[in-house]
């Protein structure tokens, strides 16, 4: 049902639209970064890096719009939750885009060096992150709390692929020290993609809060075990 | 007195503390916040009010918890003021008003043959109205009126003390101490309303009913009254009807939303204003009503 004061709906609409545009922008930044990695496309990577400012611009717009709404309209109930969630989701999207831009930046170095085999697994990880970000933003803008919660659990899949990739990269470096430069960059990019999954998870939780008013309380199972991986050592159970 | 001492739970204060300084390892999922529910000071069961053919209040069940501020909100004509007036039998004075159901104060029925005498009831359940209505008497006599009427206090030093204490508690003492003989009607609107609150508390009530006490006041006078409500809530059970939802959010621990003579939803104010359960409540507080 619309608000009696129509301009309130207009203001909330601006916030929602800004968030949709920002999300779309971050999605295409991530897609572009993965394309640049896969196609060894330095020109595309350069564009991704340059466009990061645009995402930051959207974040500034959303912050200002949210502050204006809080100060002038004193929103309550679902309106309040919408504004608060938009503020925080914009922060998460900004981080996602930042990590994507960093991946693009590292691809510039990788393109100067011979291709290393773990790149294939890295692209797979990237695609997973990409799908997760897209789905979670769709769930947020579609006010779909159940879908958001289901996506939250999908982060485990990302963690599993990341942990496997970590081992794979480590193995390559040990076998051929000449790949260490490339592999280290791959490792950082992999970590970026894993972090993107965490930010997407945060968005899923914020979506749940925005729709239901309840904070997600059950702790999520963390499957990123890379912190426990050593050279040839046994892997402790992360519990 | 309020009767809530020892079991008082200040929802607002404790949730504020939880936000500011959660204990180490604080996890709401594992350690649900300790909440000792205060006793109900007043209870209404199946309370209905009819004015001729018109239904003012329809089968309302509501508990007013001891030592808490309960705000009643809802659109005009929803029955919130009617409900408030039932709590100290003010509806008795309205021709054609027919009250059915039960209202109890500390478990004792206030209506019916075994009910509390209305005059004594109104000493225990005081009321502050929308428009400040001091008597056309001196400030001193305004306060002394109730204690004299009920024969509670002897004239002289004892009465002086009651007047001083009541004005102090209402935050008005400093402003009027040198002119207690002047007429109460000569004060500013906000001062008059605080005088009315001082008059209400002079007879040491247990419950204070407030019917839109700030609607005729400017924001500064409103803030003074709200601060006063906060202080008084340590000693009294307070029920406030307000059209300002922000005021309900600021001053109350519990909020009840009325619509078409019924209570749609009642809950902790924080919950009502962040995540109301009922769609009607949400529509009303966010300004998307009807």
PDB file of N, CA and C in Angstrom, chain B residues 239-278:
ATOM      1  N   UNK B 239      -0.323   5.469  31.642  1.00  0.00           N
ATOM      2  CA  UNK B 239      -0.965   5.123  30.376  1.00  0.00           C
ATOM      3  C   UNK B 239      -1.156   6.427  29.617  1.00  0.00           C
ATOM      4  N   UNK B 240      -0.652   6.482  28.409  1.00  0.00           N
ATOM      5  CA  UNK B 240      -0.729   7.732  27.652  1.00  0.00           C
ATOM      6  C   UNK B 240      -1.363   7.505  26.287  1.00  0.00           C
ATOM      7  N   UNK B 241      -2.356   8.328  25.973  1.00  0.00           N
ATOM      8  CA  UNK B 241      -2.940   8.333  24.634  1.00  0.00           C
ATOM      9  C   UNK B 241      -2.229   9.423  23.862  1.00  0.00           C
ATOM     10  N   UNK B 242      -1.727   9.098  22.686  1.00  0.00           N
ATOM     11  CA  UNK B 242      -1.065  10.137  21.909  1.00  0.00           C
ATOM     12  C   UNK B 242      -1.307   9.949  20.423  1.00  0.00           C
ATOM     13  N   UNK B 243      -1.414  11.078  19.720  1.00  0.00           N
ATOM     14  CA  UNK B 243      -1.533  11.039  18.266  1.00  0.00           C
ATOM     15  C   UNK B 243      -0.165  11.090  17.622  1.00  0.00           C
ATOM     16  N   UNK B 244       0.840  11.442  18.450  1.00  0.00           N
ATOM     17  CA  UNK B 244       2.187  11.509  17.902  1.00  0.00           C
ATOM     18  C   UNK B 244       2.858  10.159  18.091  1.00  0.00           C
ATOM     19  N   UNK B 245       3.085   9.480  16.976  1.00  0.00           N
ATOM     20  CA  UNK B 245       3.710   8.167  17.088  1.00  0.00           C
ATOM     21  C   UNK B 245       5.137   8.269  17.564  1.00  0.00           C
ATOM     22  N   UNK B 246       5.789   9.368  17.185  1.00  0.00           N
ATOM     23  CA  UNK B 246       7.160   9.566  17.647  1.00  0.00           C
ATOM     24  C   UNK B 246       7.172   9.719  19.166  1.00  0.00           C
ATOM     25  N   UNK B 247       6.130  10.392  19.691  1.00  0.00           N
ATOM     26  CA  UNK B 247       6.051  10.526  21.144  1.00  0.00           C
ATOM     27  C   UNK B 247       5.843   9.164  21.799  1.00  0.00           C
ATOM     28  N   UNK B 248       4.959   8.369  21.236  1.00  0.00           N
ATOM     29  CA  UNK B 248       4.737   7.015  21.776  1.00  0.00           C
ATOM     30  C   UNK B 248       6.056   6.258  21.776  1.00  0.00           C
ATOM     31  N   UNK B 249       6.795   6.378  20.682  1.00  0.00           N
ATOM     32  CA  UNK B 249       8.070   5.664  20.561  1.00  0.00           C
ATOM     33  C   UNK B 249       9.070   6.163  21.597  1.00  0.00           C
ATOM     34  N   UNK B 250       9.038   7.486  21.852  1.00  0.00           N
ATOM     35  CA  UNK B 250      10.022   8.067  22.774  1.00  0.00           C
ATOM     36  C   UNK B 250       9.733   7.745  24.232  1.00  0.00           C
ATOM     37  N   UNK B 251       8.457   7.790  24.633  1.00  0.00           N
ATOM     38  CA  UNK B 251       8.182   7.739  26.072  1.00  0.00           C
ATOM     39  C   UNK B 251       7.744   6.380  26.609  1.00  0.00           C
ATOM     40  N   UNK B 252       7.280   5.484  25.726  1.00  0.00           N
ATOM     41  CA  UNK B 252       6.631   4.283  26.295  1.00  0.00           C
ATOM     42  C   UNK B 252       7.513   3.049  26.263  1.00  0.00           C
ATOM     43  N   UNK B 253       7.197   2.112  27.154  1.00  0.00           N
ATOM     44  CA  UNK B 253       7.828   0.798  27.142  1.00  0.00           C
ATOM     45  C   UNK B 253       6.992  -0.186  26.328  1.00  0.00           C
ATOM     46  N   UNK B 254       5.668   0.010  26.405  1.00  0.00           N
ATOM     47  CA  UNK B 254       4.753  -0.857  25.661  1.00  0.00           C
ATOM     48  C   UNK B 254       3.799   0.007  24.843  1.00  0.00           C
ATOM     49  N   UNK B 255       3.412  -0.502  23.706  1.00  0.00           N
ATOM     50  CA  UNK B 255       2.488   0.239  22.850  1.00  0.00           C
ATOM     51  C   UNK B 255       1.338  -0.675  22.442  1.00  0.00           C
ATOM     52  N   UNK B 256       0.114  -0.133  22.525  1.00  0.00           N
ATOM     53  CA  UNK B 256      -1.054  -0.869  22.055  1.00  0.00           C
ATOM     54  C   UNK B 256      -1.659  -0.097  20.890  1.00  0.00           C
ATOM     55  N   UNK B 257      -1.911  -0.791  19.797  1.00  0.00           N
ATOM     56  CA  UNK B 257      -2.501  -0.147  18.626  1.00  0.00           C
ATOM     57  C   UNK B 257      -3.991  -0.493  18.556  1.00  0.00           C
ATOM     58  N   UNK B 258      -4.816   0.545  18.585  1.00  0.00           N
ATOM     59  CA  UNK B 258      -6.273   0.384  18.516  1.00  0.00           C
ATOM     60  C   UNK B 258      -6.764   0.690  17.112  1.00  0.00           C
ATOM     61  N   UNK B 259      -7.775  -0.074  16.700  1.00  0.00           N
ATOM     62  CA  UNK B 259      -8.402   0.205  15.402  1.00  0.00           C
ATOM     63  C   UNK B 259      -9.851  -0.261  15.464  1.00  0.00           C
ATOM     64  N   UNK B 260     -10.759   0.624  15.101  1.00  0.00           N
ATOM     65  CA  UNK B 260     -12.194   0.328  15.105  1.00  0.00           C
ATOM     66  C   UNK B 260     -12.661  -0.308  16.418  1.00  0.00           C
ATOM     67  N   UNK B 261     -12.212   0.262  17.517  1.00  0.00           N
ATOM     68  CA  UNK B 261     -12.683  -0.187  18.827  1.00  0.00           C
ATOM     69  C   UNK B 261     -12.034  -1.460  19.349  1.00  0.00           C
ATOM     70  N   UNK B 262     -11.063  -1.978  18.617  1.00  0.00           N
ATOM     71  CA  UNK B 262     -10.392  -3.197  19.076  1.00  0.00           C
ATOM     72  C   UNK B 262      -8.892  -2.952  19.230  1.00  0.00           C
ATOM     73  N   UNK B 263      -8.246  -3.810  20.053  1.00  0.00           N
ATOM     74  CA  UNK B 263      -6.781  -3.759  20.128  1.00  0.00           C
ATOM     75  C   UNK B 263      -6.257  -4.700  19.051  1.00  0.00           C
ATOM     76  N   UNK B 264      -5.565  -4.148  18.081  1.00  0.00           N
ATOM     77  CA  UNK B 264      -5.040  -4.955  16.986  1.00  0.00           C
ATOM     78  C   UNK B 264      -3.747  -5.642  17.409  1.00  0.00           C
ATOM     79  N   UNK B 265      -2.908  -4.866  18.091  1.00  0.00           N
ATOM     80  CA  UNK B 265      -1.601  -5.417  18.468  1.00  0.00           C
ATOM     81  C   UNK B 265      -1.080  -4.689  19.699  1.00  0.00           C
ATOM     82  N   UNK B 266      -0.467  -5.428  20.606  1.00  0.00           N
ATOM     83  CA  UNK B 266       0.188  -4.805  21.746  1.00  0.00           C
ATOM     84  C   UNK B 266       1.538  -5.490  21.933  1.00  0.00           C
ATOM     85  N   UNK B 267       2.557  -4.701  22.234  1.00  0.00           N
ATOM     86  CA  UNK B 267       3.874  -5.306  22.387  1.00  0.00           C
ATOM     87  C   UNK B 267       4.873  -4.281  22.888  1.00  0.00           C
ATOM     88  N   UNK B 268       6.112  -4.741  23.067  1.00  0.00           N
ATOM     89  CA  UNK B 268       7.175  -3.815  23.462  1.00  0.00           C
ATOM     90  C   UNK B 268       7.275  -2.743  22.376  1.00  0.00           C
ATOM     91  N   UNK B 269       7.419  -1.481  22.814  1.00  0.00           N
ATOM     92  CA  UNK B 269       7.431  -0.356  21.864  1.00  0.00           C
ATOM     93  C   UNK B 269       8.495  -0.555  20.785  1.00  0.00           C
ATOM     94  N   UNK B 270       9.647  -1.044  21.209  1.00  0.00           N
ATOM     95  CA  UNK B 270      10.739  -1.255  20.263  1.00  0.00           C
ATOM     96  C   UNK B 270      10.321  -2.212  19.136  1.00  0.00           C
ATOM     97  N   UNK B 271       9.608  -3.260  19.535  1.00  0.00           N
ATOM     98  CA  UNK B 271       9.156  -4.242  18.538  1.00  0.00           C
ATOM     99  C   UNK B 271       8.092  -3.633  17.628  1.00  0.00           C
ATOM    100  N   UNK B 272       7.139  -2.907  18.237  1.00  0.00           N
ATOM    101  CA  UNK B 272       6.052  -2.323  17.438  1.00  0.00           C
ATOM    102  C   UNK B 272       6.606  -1.371  16.382  1.00  0.00           C
ATOM    103  N   UNK B 273       7.653  -0.613  16.745  1.00  0.00           N
ATOM    104  CA  UNK B 273       8.145   0.395  15.805  1.00  0.00           C
ATOM    105  C   UNK B 273       9.251  -0.102  14.877  1.00  0.00           C
ATOM    106  N   UNK B 274       9.787  -1.301  15.141  1.00  0.00           N
ATOM    107  CA  UNK B 274      10.774  -1.813  14.180  1.00  0.00           C
ATOM    108  C   UNK B 274      10.211  -2.972  13.375  1.00  0.00           C
ATOM    109  N   UNK B 275       9.443  -3.832  14.016  1.00  0.00           N
ATOM    110  CA  UNK B 275       8.909  -4.997  13.301  1.00  0.00           C
ATOM    111  C   UNK B 275       7.527  -5.357  13.834  1.00  0.00           C
ATOM    112  N   UNK B 276       6.514  -4.538  13.520  1.00  0.00           N
ATOM    113  CA  UNK B 276       5.163  -4.870  13.992  1.00  0.00           C
ATOM    114  C   UNK B 276       4.673  -6.169  13.362  1.00  0.00           C
ATOM    115  N   UNK B 277       3.835  -6.905  14.097  1.00  0.00           N
ATOM    116  CA  UNK B 277       3.378  -8.203  13.582  1.00  0.00           C
ATOM    117  C   UNK B 277       2.190  -8.044  12.646  1.00  0.00           C
ATOM    118  N   UNK B 278       1.368  -7.032  12.922  1.00  0.00           N
ATOM    119  CA  UNK B 278       0.124  -6.922  12.176  1.00  0.00           C
ATOM    120  C   UNK B 278       0.236  -5.892  11.053  1.00  0.00           C
TER     121      UNK B 278
END
